[in-house]
Short mmCIF file of C-alpha atoms in Angstrom, two decimals:
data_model
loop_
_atom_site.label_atom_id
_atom_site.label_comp_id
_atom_site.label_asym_id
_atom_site.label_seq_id
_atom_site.Cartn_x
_atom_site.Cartn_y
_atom_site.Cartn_z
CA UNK A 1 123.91 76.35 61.47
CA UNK A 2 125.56 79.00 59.80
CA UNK A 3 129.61 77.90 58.16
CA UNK A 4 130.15 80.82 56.13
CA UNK A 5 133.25 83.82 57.42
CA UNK A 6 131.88 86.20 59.45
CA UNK A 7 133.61 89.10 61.13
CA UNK A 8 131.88 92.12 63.22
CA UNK A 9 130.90 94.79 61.87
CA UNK A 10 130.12 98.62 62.64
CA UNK A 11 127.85 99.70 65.45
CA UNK A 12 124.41 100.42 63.70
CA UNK A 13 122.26 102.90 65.68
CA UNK A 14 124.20 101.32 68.78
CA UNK A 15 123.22 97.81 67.93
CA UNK A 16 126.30 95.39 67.02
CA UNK A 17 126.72 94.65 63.40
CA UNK A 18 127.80 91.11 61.75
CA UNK A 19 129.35 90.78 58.25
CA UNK A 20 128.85 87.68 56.26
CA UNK A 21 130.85 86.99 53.38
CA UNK A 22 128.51 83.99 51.14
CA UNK A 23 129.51 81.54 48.40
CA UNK A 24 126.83 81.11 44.94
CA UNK A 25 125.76 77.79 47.41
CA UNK A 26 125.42 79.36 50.70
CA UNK A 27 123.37 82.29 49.01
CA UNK A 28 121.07 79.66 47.39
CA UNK A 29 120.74 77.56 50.96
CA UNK A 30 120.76 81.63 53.75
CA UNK A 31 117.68 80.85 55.17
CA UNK A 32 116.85 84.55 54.92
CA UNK A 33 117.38 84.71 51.35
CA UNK A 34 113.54 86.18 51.42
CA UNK A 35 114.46 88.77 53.77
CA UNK A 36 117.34 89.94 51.73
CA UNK A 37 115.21 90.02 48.35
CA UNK A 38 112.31 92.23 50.38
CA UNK A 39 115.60 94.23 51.22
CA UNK A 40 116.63 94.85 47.85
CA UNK A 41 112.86 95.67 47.14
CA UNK A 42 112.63 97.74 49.38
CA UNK A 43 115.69 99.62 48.42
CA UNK A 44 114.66 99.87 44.81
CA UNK A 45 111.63 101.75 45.45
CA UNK A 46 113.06 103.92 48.39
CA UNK A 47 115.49 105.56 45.37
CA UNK A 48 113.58 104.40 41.75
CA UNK A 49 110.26 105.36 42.67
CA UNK A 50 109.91 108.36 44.99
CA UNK A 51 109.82 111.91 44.21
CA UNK A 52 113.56 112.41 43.67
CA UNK A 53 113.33 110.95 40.70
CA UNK A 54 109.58 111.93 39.39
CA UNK A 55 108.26 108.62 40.07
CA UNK A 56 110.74 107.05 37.49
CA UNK A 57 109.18 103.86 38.16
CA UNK A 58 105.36 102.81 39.68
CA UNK A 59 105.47 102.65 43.54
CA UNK A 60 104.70 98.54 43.16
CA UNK A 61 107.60 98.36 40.86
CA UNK A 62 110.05 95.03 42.18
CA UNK A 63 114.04 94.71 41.47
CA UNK A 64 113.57 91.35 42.14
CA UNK A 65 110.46 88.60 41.41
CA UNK A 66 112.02 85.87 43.38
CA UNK A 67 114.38 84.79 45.51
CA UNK A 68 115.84 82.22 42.92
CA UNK A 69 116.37 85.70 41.00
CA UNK A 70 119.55 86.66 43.22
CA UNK A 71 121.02 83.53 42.46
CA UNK A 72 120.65 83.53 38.76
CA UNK A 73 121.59 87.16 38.33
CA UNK A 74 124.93 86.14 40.56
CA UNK A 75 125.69 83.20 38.58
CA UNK A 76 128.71 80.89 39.83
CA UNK A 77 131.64 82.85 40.15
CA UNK A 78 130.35 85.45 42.32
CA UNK A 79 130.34 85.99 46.05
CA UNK A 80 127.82 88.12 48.17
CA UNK A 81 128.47 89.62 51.39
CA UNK A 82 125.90 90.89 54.34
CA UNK A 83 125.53 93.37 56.91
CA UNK A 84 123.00 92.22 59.56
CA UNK A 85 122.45 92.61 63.13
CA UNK A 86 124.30 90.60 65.73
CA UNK A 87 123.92 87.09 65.87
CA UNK A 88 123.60 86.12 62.19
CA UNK A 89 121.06 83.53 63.72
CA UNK A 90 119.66 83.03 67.13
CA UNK A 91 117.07 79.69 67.07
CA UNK A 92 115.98 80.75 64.42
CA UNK A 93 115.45 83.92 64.94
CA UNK A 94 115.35 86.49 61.79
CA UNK A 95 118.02 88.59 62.38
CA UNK A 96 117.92 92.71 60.85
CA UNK A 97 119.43 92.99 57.44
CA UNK A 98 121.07 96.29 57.18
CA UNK A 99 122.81 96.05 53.96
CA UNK A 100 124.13 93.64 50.84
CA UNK A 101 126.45 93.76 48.16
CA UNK A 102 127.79 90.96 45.78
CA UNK A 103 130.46 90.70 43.07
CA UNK A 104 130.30 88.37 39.93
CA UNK A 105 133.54 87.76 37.81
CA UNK A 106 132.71 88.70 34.33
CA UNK A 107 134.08 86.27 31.19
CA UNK A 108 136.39 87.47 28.80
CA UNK A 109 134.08 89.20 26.12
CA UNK A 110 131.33 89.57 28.17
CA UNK A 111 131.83 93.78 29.30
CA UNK A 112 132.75 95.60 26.38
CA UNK A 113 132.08 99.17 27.84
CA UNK A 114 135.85 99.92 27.26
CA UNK A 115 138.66 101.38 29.66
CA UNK A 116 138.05 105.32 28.98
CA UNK A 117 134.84 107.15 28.04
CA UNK A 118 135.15 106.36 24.69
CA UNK A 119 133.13 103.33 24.40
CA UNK A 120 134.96 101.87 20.80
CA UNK A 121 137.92 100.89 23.34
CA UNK A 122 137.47 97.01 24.32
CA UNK A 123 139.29 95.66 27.40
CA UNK A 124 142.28 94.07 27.07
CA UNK A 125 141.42 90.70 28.56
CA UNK A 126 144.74 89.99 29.00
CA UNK A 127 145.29 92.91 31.01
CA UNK A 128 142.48 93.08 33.40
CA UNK A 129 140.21 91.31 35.98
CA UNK A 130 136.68 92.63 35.70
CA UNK A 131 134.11 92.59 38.31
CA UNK A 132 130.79 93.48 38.54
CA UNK A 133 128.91 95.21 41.43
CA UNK A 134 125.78 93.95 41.49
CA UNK A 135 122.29 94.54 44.07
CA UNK A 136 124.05 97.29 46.68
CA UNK A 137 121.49 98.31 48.90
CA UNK A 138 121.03 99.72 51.97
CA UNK A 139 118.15 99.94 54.21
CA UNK A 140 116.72 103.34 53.42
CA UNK A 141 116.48 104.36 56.93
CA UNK A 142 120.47 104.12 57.49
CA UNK A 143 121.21 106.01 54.44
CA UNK A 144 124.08 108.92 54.92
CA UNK A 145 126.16 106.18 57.62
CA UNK A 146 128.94 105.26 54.81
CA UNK A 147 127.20 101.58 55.12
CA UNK A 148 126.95 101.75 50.93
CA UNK A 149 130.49 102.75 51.21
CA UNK A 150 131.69 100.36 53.22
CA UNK A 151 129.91 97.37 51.70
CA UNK A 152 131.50 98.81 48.36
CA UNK A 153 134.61 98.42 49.55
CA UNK A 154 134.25 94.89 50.90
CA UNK A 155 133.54 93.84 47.72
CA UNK A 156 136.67 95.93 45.96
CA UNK A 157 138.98 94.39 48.16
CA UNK A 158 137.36 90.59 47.85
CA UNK A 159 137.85 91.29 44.13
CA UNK A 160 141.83 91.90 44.30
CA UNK A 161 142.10 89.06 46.42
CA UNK A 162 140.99 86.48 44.34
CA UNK A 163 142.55 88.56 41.03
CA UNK A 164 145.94 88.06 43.25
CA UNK A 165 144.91 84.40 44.10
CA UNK A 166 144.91 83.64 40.60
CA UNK A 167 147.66 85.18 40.14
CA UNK A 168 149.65 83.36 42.64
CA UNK A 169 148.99 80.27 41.04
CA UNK A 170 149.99 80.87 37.83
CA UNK A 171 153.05 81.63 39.61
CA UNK A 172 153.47 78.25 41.49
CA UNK A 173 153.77 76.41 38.00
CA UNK A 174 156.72 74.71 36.98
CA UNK A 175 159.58 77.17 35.69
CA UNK A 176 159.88 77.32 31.86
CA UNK A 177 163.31 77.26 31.03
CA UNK A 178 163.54 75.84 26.94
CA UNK A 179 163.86 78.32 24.31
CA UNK A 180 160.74 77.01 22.43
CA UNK A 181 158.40 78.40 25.86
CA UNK A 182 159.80 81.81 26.58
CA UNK A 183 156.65 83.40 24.82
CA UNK A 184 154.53 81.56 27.08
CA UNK A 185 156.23 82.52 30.16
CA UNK A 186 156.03 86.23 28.77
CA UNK A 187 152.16 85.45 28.86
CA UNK A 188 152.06 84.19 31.86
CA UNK A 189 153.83 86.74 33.31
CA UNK A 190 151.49 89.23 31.47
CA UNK A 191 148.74 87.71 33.04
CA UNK A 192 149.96 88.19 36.60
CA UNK A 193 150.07 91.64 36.53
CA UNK A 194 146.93 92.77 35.93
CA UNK A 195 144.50 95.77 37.11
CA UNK A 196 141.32 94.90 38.46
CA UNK A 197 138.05 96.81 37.20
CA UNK A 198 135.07 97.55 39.17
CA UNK A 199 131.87 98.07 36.83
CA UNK A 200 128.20 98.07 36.98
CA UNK A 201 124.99 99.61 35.48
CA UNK A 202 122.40 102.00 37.18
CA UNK A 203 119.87 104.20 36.19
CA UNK A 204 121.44 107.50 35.42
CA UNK A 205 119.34 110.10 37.20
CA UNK A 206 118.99 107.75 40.25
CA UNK A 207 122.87 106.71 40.84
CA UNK A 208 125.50 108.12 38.11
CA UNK A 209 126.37 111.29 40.98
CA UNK A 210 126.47 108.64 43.53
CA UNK A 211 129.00 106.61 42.34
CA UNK A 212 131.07 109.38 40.12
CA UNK A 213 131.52 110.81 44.16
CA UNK A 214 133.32 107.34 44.54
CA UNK A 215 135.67 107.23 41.51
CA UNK A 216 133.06 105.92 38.80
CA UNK A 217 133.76 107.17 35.52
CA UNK A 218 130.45 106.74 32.89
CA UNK A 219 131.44 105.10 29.88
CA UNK A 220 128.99 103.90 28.24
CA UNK A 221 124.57 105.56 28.04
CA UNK A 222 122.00 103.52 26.66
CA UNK A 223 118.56 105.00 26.51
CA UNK A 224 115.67 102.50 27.43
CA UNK A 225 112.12 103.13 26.56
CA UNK A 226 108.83 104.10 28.60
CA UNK A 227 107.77 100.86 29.88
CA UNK A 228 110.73 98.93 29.98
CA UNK A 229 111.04 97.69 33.84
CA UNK A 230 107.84 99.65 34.07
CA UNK A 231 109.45 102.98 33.75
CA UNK A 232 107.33 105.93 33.10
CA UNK A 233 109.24 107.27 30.43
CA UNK A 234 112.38 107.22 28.40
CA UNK A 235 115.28 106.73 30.84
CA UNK A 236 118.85 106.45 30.46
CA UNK A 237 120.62 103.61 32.10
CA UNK A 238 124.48 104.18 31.97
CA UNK A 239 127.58 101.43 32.16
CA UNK A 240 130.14 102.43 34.93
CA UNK A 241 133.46 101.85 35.90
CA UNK A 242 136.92 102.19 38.12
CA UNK A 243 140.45 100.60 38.16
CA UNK A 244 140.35 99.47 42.00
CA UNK A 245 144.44 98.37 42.38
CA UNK A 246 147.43 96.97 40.59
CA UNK A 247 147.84 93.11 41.46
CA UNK A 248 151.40 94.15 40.66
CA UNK A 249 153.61 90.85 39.15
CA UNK A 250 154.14 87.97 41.55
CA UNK A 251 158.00 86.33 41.77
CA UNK A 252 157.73 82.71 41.04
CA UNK A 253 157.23 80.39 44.52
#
């Protein structure tokens, strides 16, 4: 039986549409975690391995080995939502999977792809939230419905939420009222109003128009050599951003 939020989504070729929003643990335990991983195979190859991109990579090339793989790539503080077709489960029925996208909180230190294209610029930890879009994909026969789109923004807007959770409360601590803690309430307060950044990584010929369409700005290009991920030559993978909102400062509670 199924316990994670769910709430309906678009009409898919005329067929209902159900959107599951999935904890690290209910990922590990969706008893169509294979189904999702053939999905994101499936994906891969659709736009990594076809003629768009001269056969970048070999047609059995794999995003993913196993389905233990999604999990460890998400780590903990991450959250995954699906698109699938209406129920979610039926006595066990498989349902469709139409789509999937997932967001993992990175640590302080851990992007260091900067805030502008010039790459030398380190966040400002202090200042920002930073998400990660990780494994979009969309069945390759519903391309050009705004499915990537939509999933995309799913994730944007689970991001501010829990930037804005967090925020709220550090605001529901005790007020500091001595003399000696005014620098700490200055950092707390610093904290609450951050910006939340969206990043990721793609392969540049495949994706970087894709997402610059959406508000991505490049920042960062690293060149990877013929074989690596089975590639066929050198390719260029490139680090990718955008500021999704202002959290704004929350009033104490």
């Amino acid at each position: 039986m199924d316990h994670h939020p769910t709430t309906p989504g678009p009409e898919i070729n005329g067929q209902r549409s159900i959107i599951s929003l999935l904890t690290p643990e209910e990922l590990r335990n969706y008893p169509h975690l294979s189904s999702l991983r053939l999905l994101v195979n499936t994906s891969f190859k659709s736009n990594h391995c076809g003629r768009l991109t001269n056969n970048l990579f070999p047609a059995d090339a794999e995003r993913l080995s196993s389905d233990h793989q999604i999990c460890s790539e998400l780590g903990p503080d991450s959250f995954t939502y699906i698109l699938a077709s209406f129920p979610i489960s039926n006595d066990g029925e498989t349902p469709r999977l139409y789509g999937s996208a997932s967001g993992k909180h990175m640590l302080p230190g851990s992007y260091k792809m900067g805030v502008s294209k010039d790459a030398s610029v380190l966040l400002d930890w202090e200042k920002y939230d930073v998400w990660e879009l990780k494994l979009l994909v969309v069945d390759p026969t519903l391309h050009k419905q705004g499915l990537g789109s939509l999933l995309t923004k799913l994730v944007e807007e689970e991001a501010v939420k829990r930037a804005t959770k967090g925020s709220l409360q550090l605001s529901k601590l005790e007020p500091i009222a001595t003399d000696e803690t005014l620098q700490e309430n200055e950092n707390r307060s610093a904290v609450m109003d951050k910006k939340v950044i969206l990043t990721l990584n793609t392969a540049r010929e495949v994706n970087e128009e894709y997402y610059q369409r959406r508000g991505f700005v490049t920042t960062k290009i690293e060149t990877l050599p013929k074989g690596f991920g089975k590639a066929s030559r050198d390719w260029d993978l490139c680090f990718m951003q955008r500021e999704v909102i202002m959290t704004g400062k929350v009033s104490r509670l």
